[in-house]
JSON list of C-alpha atoms in Angstrom, two decimals:
[
{"chain": "P", "resi": 1, "resn": "ILE", "atom": "CA", "xyz": [-0.41, -0.10, -0.27]},
{"chain": "P", "resi": 2, "resn": "ALA", "atom": "CA", "xyz": [2.81, 2.47, 0.75]},
{"chain": "P", "resi": 3, "resn": "MET", "atom": "CA", "xyz": [3.96, 2.15, -2.23]},
{"chain": "P", "resi": 4, "resn": "SER", "atom": "CA", "xyz": [1.07, 2.73, -4.13]},
{"chain": "P", "resi": 5, "resn": "VAL", "atom": "CA", "xyz": [0.63, 6.09, -2.48]},
{"chain": "P", "resi": 6, "resn": "PRO", "atom": "CA", "xyz": [3.15, 8.04, -4.84]},
{"chain": "P", "resi": 7, "resn": "VAL", "atom": "CA", "xyz": [1.88, 6.11, -8.27]},
{"chain": "P", "resi": 8, "resn": "LEU", "atom": "CA", "xyz": [-1.77, 7.20, -7.32]},
{"chain": "P", "resi": 9, "resn": "TYR", "atom": "CA", "xyz": [-0.61, 10.92, -6.13]},
{"chain": "P", "resi": 10, "resn": "ALA", "atom": "CA", "xyz": [0.75, 11.27, -10.20]},
{"chain": "P", "resi": 11, "resn": "VAL", "atom": "CA", "xyz": [-2.21, 9.84, -11.49]},
{"chain": "P", "resi": 12, "resn": "LEU", "atom": "CA", "xyz": [-4.39, 12.36, -9.50]},
{"chain": "P", "resi": 13, "resn": "ARG", "atom": "CA", "xyz": [-2.16, 15.29, -10.35]},
{"chain": "P", "resi": 14, "resn": "TYR", "atom": "CA", "xyz": [-2.70, 14.60, -14.06]},
{"chain": "P", "resi": 15, "resn": "ILE", "atom": "CA", "xyz": [-6.09, 13.99, -13.91]},
{"chain": "P", "resi": 16, "resn": "ILE", "atom": "CA", "xyz": [-6.95, 17.12, -12.22]},
{"chain": "P", "resi": 17, "resn": "PRO", "atom": "CA", "xyz": [-4.66, 20.20, -13.64]},
{"chain": "P", "resi": 18, "resn": "PRO", "atom": "CA", "xyz": [-3.45, 22.91, -11.61]},
{"chain": "P", "resi": 19, "resn": "GLN", "atom": "CA", "xyz": [-5.07, 25.94, -11.41]},
{"chain": "P", "resi": 20, "resn": "SER", "atom": "CA", "xyz": [-3.11, 27.85, -14.49]},
{"chain": "P", "resi": 21, "resn": "ARG", "atom": "CA", "xyz": [-4.11, 31.08, -13.69]},
{"chain": "P", "resi": 22, "resn": "GLU", "atom": "CA", "xyz": [-1.80, 33.40, -12.37]},
{"chain": "P", "resi": 23, "resn": "ARG", "atom": "CA", "xyz": [-3.04, 35.40, -9.66]},
{"chain": "P", "resi": 24, "resn": "LEU", "atom": "CA", "xyz": [-3.19, 39.61, -10.29]},
{"chain": "P", "resi": 25, "resn": "LEU", "atom": "CA", "xyz": [-2.75, 42.33, -8.57]},
{"chain": "P", "resi": 26, "resn": "GLU", "atom": "CA", "xyz": [-5.49, 44.67, -7.67]},
{"chain": "P", "resi": 27, "resn": "ALA", "atom": "CA", "xyz": [-2.99, 47.63, -6.64]},
{"chain": "P", "resi": 28, "resn": "VAL", "atom": "CA", "xyz": [1.04, 48.07, -5.91]},
{"chain": "P", "resi": 29, "resn": "THR", "atom": "CA", "xyz": [2.68, 50.27, -4.60]},
{"chain": "P", "resi": 30, "resn": "ILE", "atom": "CA", "xyz": [5.02, 50.69, -7.47]},
{"chain": "P", "resi": 31, "resn": "ALA", "atom": "CA", "xyz": [8.03, 53.42, -6.61]},
{"chain": "P", "resi": 32, "resn": "LYS", "atom": "CA", "xyz": [8.54, 56.88, -5.10]},
{"chain": "P", "resi": 33, "resn": "THR", "atom": "CA", "xyz": [7.55, 60.32, -6.03]},
{"chain": "P", "resi": 34, "resn": "GLY", "atom": "CA", "xyz": [11.49, 61.10, -5.95]},
{"chain": "P", "resi": 35, "resn": "ASP", "atom": "CA", "xyz": [12.03, 58.08, -8.43]},
{"chain": "P", "resi": 36, "resn": "ILE", "atom": "CA", "xyz": [9.84, 59.78, -11.10]},
{"chain": "P", "resi": 37, "resn": "PRO", "atom": "CA", "xyz": [12.35, 62.21, -13.34]},
{"chain": "P", "resi": 38, "resn": "ALA", "atom": "CA", "xyz": [11.15, 65.78, -13.80]},
{"chain": "P", "resi": 39, "resn": "THR", "atom": "CA", "xyz": [11.00, 65.19, -17.61]},
{"chain": "P", "resi": 40, "resn": "GLY", "atom": "CA", "xyz": [11.17, 61.38, -19.04]},
{"chain": "P", "resi": 41, "resn": "VAL", "atom": "CA", "xyz": [9.95, 58.62, -17.92]},
{"chain": "P", "resi": 42, "resn": "LYS", "atom": "CA", "xyz": [10.50, 55.89, -15.19]},
{"chain": "P", "resi": 43, "resn": "ARG", "atom": "CA", "xyz": [9.34, 52.14, -16.73]},
{"chain": "P", "resi": 44, "resn": "VAL", "atom": "CA", "xyz": [8.20, 49.34, -14.35]},
{"chain": "P", "resi": 45, "resn": "LYS", "atom": "CA", "xyz": [6.20, 46.50, -14.17]},
{"chain": "P", "resi": 46, "resn": "PHE", "atom": "CA", "xyz": [2.87, 45.79, -12.98]},
{"chain": "P", "resi": 47, "resn": "ASN", "atom": "CA", "xyz": [1.40, 42.39, -13.35]},
{"chain": "P", "resi": 48, "resn": "LYS", "atom": "CA", "xyz": [3.72, 41.30, -15.37]},
{"chain": "P", "resi": 49, "resn": "LYS", "atom": "CA", "xyz": [3.62, 44.22, -17.45]},
{"chain": "P", "resi": 50, "resn": "PRO", "atom": "CA", "xyz": [5.25, 47.22, -18.84]},
{"chain": "P", "resi": 51, "resn": "VAL", "atom": "CA", "xyz": [4.07, 50.50, -17.39]},
{"chain": "P", "resi": 52, "resn": "TYR", "atom": "CA", "xyz": [5.48, 54.09, -17.79]},
{"chain": "P", "resi": 53, "resn": "LEU", "atom": "CA", "xyz": [4.86, 56.66, -14.64]},
{"chain": "P", "resi": 54, "resn": "PHE", "atom": "CA", "xyz": [5.59, 59.99, -15.64]},
{"chain": "P", "resi": 55, "resn": "ARG", "atom": "CA", "xyz": [5.31, 63.50, -14.41]},
{"chain": "P", "resi": 56, "resn": "THR", "atom": "CA", "xyz": [2.64, 66.45, -16.28]},
{"chain": "P", "resi": 57, "resn": "ALA", "atom": "CA", "xyz": [3.50, 69.60, -16.76]},
{"chain": "P", "resi": 58, "resn": "THR", "atom": "CA", "xyz": [1.81, 70.64, -13.65]},
{"chain": "P", "resi": 59, "resn": "GLY", "atom": "CA", "xyz": [3.92, 67.89, -12.04]},
{"chain": "P", "resi": 60, "resn": "GLN", "atom": "CA", "xyz": [1.04, 64.95, -11.42]},
{"chain": "P", "resi": 61, "resn": "ILE", "atom": "CA", "xyz": [1.91, 61.54, -12.07]},
{"chain": "P", "resi": 62, "resn": "LYS", "atom": "CA", "xyz": [0.57, 59.67, -14.45]},
{"chain": "P", "resi": 63, "resn": "ALA", "atom": "CA", "xyz": [1.12, 56.16, -15.72]},
{"chain": "P", "resi": 64, "resn": "LEU", "atom": "CA", "xyz": [0.47, 54.44, -18.81]},
{"chain": "P", "resi": 65, "resn": "SER", "atom": "CA", "xyz": [0.61, 51.07, -20.20]},
{"chain": "P", "resi": 66, "resn": "GLY", "atom": "CA", "xyz": [3.59, 50.11, -22.21]},
{"chain": "P", "resi": 67, "resn": "VAL", "atom": "CA", "xyz": [1.58, 47.76, -24.39]},
{"chain": "P", "resi": 68, "resn": "CYS", "atom": "CA", "xyz": [0.41, 49.01, -27.63]},
{"chain": "P", "resi": 69, "resn": "THR", "atom": "CA", "xyz": [-3.44, 49.01, -28.16]},
{"chain": "P", "resi": 70, "resn": "HIS", "atom": "CA", "xyz": [-2.88, 47.04, -31.73]},
{"chain": "P", "resi": 71, "resn": "LEU", "atom": "CA", "xyz": [-1.15, 43.74, -31.50]},
{"chain": "P", "resi": 72, "resn": "GLY", "atom": "CA", "xyz": [0.12, 44.10, -27.62]},
{"chain": "P", "resi": 73, "resn": "CYS", "atom": "CA", "xyz": [3.89, 44.84, -28.75]},
{"chain": "P", "resi": 74, "resn": "VAL", "atom": "CA", "xyz": [5.75, 46.95, -25.83]},
{"chain": "P", "resi": 75, "resn": "VAL", "atom": "CA", "xyz": [6.17, 50.72, -26.83]},
{"chain": "P", "resi": 76, "resn": "GLU", "atom": "CA", "xyz": [9.25, 52.66, -26.00]},
{"chain": "P", "resi": 77, "resn": "PHE", "atom": "CA", "xyz": [9.76, 56.14, -24.70]},
{"chain": "P", "resi": 78, "resn": "ILE", "atom": "CA", "xyz": [11.38, 58.54, -27.39]},
{"chain": "P", "resi": 79, "resn": "PRO", "atom": "CA", "xyz": [12.87, 61.47, -25.17]},
{"chain": "P", "resi": 80, "resn": "GLU", "atom": "CA", "xyz": [13.76, 63.46, -28.04]},
{"chain": "P", "resi": 81, "resn": "GLU", "atom": "CA", "xyz": [10.27, 63.12, -29.20]},
{"chain": "P", "resi": 82, "resn": "THR", "atom": "CA", "xyz": [8.81, 62.95, -26.02]},
{"chain": "P", "resi": 83, "resn": "ARG", "atom": "CA", "xyz": [6.47, 60.47, -27.94]},
{"chain": "P", "resi": 84, "resn": "PHE", "atom": "CA", "xyz": [5.66, 56.44, -27.18]},
{"chain": "P", "resi": 85, "resn": "HIS", "atom": "CA", "xyz": [6.67, 54.24, -30.36]},
{"chain": "P", "resi": 86, "resn": "CYS", "atom": "CA", "xyz": [5.58, 50.89, -31.10]},
{"chain": "P", "resi": 87, "resn": "ASN", "atom": "CA", "xyz": [8.60, 49.62, -33.07]},
{"chain": "P", "resi": 88, "resn": "CYS", "atom": "CA", "xyz": [6.21, 46.42, -34.45]},
{"chain": "P", "resi": 89, "resn": "HIS", "atom": "CA", "xyz": [3.75, 48.06, -36.93]},
{"chain": "P", "resi": 90, "resn": "SER", "atom": "CA", "xyz": [5.32, 52.00, -36.63]},
{"chain": "P", "resi": 91, "resn": "SER", "atom": "CA", "xyz": [1.94, 53.07, -33.79]},
{"chain": "P", "resi": 92, "resn": "VAL", "atom": "CA", "xyz": [3.11, 56.89, -32.03]},
{"chain": "P", "resi": 93, "resn": "PHE", "atom": "CA", "xyz": [1.16, 57.71, -29.05]},
{"chain": "P", "resi": 94, "resn": "THR", "atom": "CA", "xyz": [1.76, 60.93, -27.13]},
{"chain": "P", "resi": 95, "resn": "MET", "atom": "CA", "xyz": [2.86, 61.57, -23.55]},
{"chain": "P", "resi": 96, "resn": "GLU", "atom": "CA", "xyz": [-1.17, 61.30, -23.06]},
{"chain": "P", "resi": 97, "resn": "GLY", "atom": "CA", "xyz": [-1.07, 57.80, -24.63]},
{"chain": "P", "resi": 98, "resn": "THR", "atom": "CA", "xyz": [-3.16, 59.68, -27.49]},
{"chain": "P", "resi": 99, "resn": "ASN", "atom": "CA", "xyz": [-2.83, 57.49, -30.68]},
{"chain": "P", "resi": 100, "resn": "LEU", "atom": "CA", "xyz": [-1.42, 60.16, -33.26]},
{"chain": "P", "resi": 101, "resn": "SER", "atom": "CA", "xyz": [-0.36, 57.70, -36.29]},
{"chain": "P", "resi": 102, "resn": "GLY", "atom": "CA", "xyz": [-0.10, 53.65, -37.03]},
{"chain": "P", "resi": 103, "resn": "PRO", "atom": "CA", "xyz": [-2.62, 50.69, -37.09]},
{"chain": "P", "resi": 104, "resn": "ALA", "atom": "CA", "xyz": [-3.23, 51.23, -33.36]},
{"chain": "P", "resi": 105, "resn": "PRO", "atom": "CA", "xyz": [-7.16, 51.60, -32.70]},
{"chain": "P", "resi": 106, "resn": "ARG", "atom": "CA", "xyz": [-6.96, 53.65, -29.65]},
{"chain": "P", "resi": 107, "resn": "PRO", "atom": "CA", "xyz": [-5.11, 55.29, -26.73]},
{"chain": "P", "resi": 108, "resn": "LEU", "atom": "CA", "xyz": [-2.82, 53.62, -24.64]},
{"chain": "P", "resi": 109, "resn": "ASP", "atom": "CA", "xyz": [-3.99, 52.24, -21.35]},
{"chain": "P", "resi": 110, "resn": "SER", "atom": "CA", "xyz": [-4.00, 54.51, -18.30]},
{"chain": "P", "resi": 111, "resn": "TYR", "atom": "CA", "xyz": [-3.91, 53.35, -14.41]},
{"chain": "P", "resi": 112, "resn": "ARG", "atom": "CA", "xyz": [-5.57, 55.24, -11.24]},
{"chain": "P", "resi": 113, "resn": "VAL", "atom": "CA", "xyz": [-2.37, 56.73, -9.46]},
{"chain": "P", "resi": 114, "resn": "GLU", "atom": "CA", "xyz": [-2.46, 57.09, -6.10]},
{"chain": "P", "resi": 115, "resn": "ILE", "atom": "CA", "xyz": [0.52, 58.93, -3.80]},
{"chain": "P", "resi": 116, "resn": "LYS", "atom": "CA", "xyz": [0.35, 58.42, -0.29]},
{"chain": "P", "resi": 117, "resn": "GLY", "atom": "CA", "xyz": [3.73, 60.20, 1.37]},
{"chain": "P", "resi": 118, "resn": "ASP", "atom": "CA", "xyz": [6.01, 59.55, -1.19]},
{"chain": "P", "resi": 119, "resn": "ASP", "atom": "CA", "xyz": [4.39, 55.89, -2.09]},
{"chain": "P", "resi": 120, "resn": "ILE", "atom": "CA", "xyz": [3.16, 55.88, -5.95]},
{"chain": "P", "resi": 121, "resn": "THR", "atom": "CA", "xyz": [0.36, 53.18, -5.76]},
{"chain": "P", "resi": 122, "resn": "ILE", "atom": "CA", "xyz": [-1.51, 51.87, -9.40]},
{"chain": "P", "resi": 123, "resn": "MET", "atom": "CA", "xyz": [-4.55, 50.19, -9.35]},
{"chain": "P", "resi": 124, "resn": "ALA", "atom": "CA", "xyz": [-5.19, 47.60, -11.83]},
{"chain": "P", "resi": 125, "resn": "LYS", "atom": "CA", "xyz": [-8.58, 49.19, -12.83]},
{"chain": "P", "resi": 126, "resn": "LYS", "atom": "CA", "xyz": [-8.00, 51.36, -16.14]},
{"chain": "P", "resi": 127, "resn": "SER", "atom": "CA", "xyz": [-9.15, 54.37, -15.79]}
]
């Protein structure tokens, strides 16, 4: 009987598949306010996806998805142009996430940002 337990365990693990869904976080304290440059962006990861944090002209901190809305490629920030470019299919986005050109059908997704003290928290619910 003792020798059949490992075999039974292996069979049950094969028959009953493990839950393959990863748990996604609802909110994460992602950076400190001092980490965000006055001009430019800071790239971070949220739920395994790139997110760009940046300051607006009024100093407000915003968060944009780094995933192109066309086919899901990662967009790159081009500092000289202060724009985001998708290298896969040439979509171009403003600092506000608005799509300017290329096949992207809509703007980049934005995330809700909360600041408590020096901590920047972003929320999974996109705004």
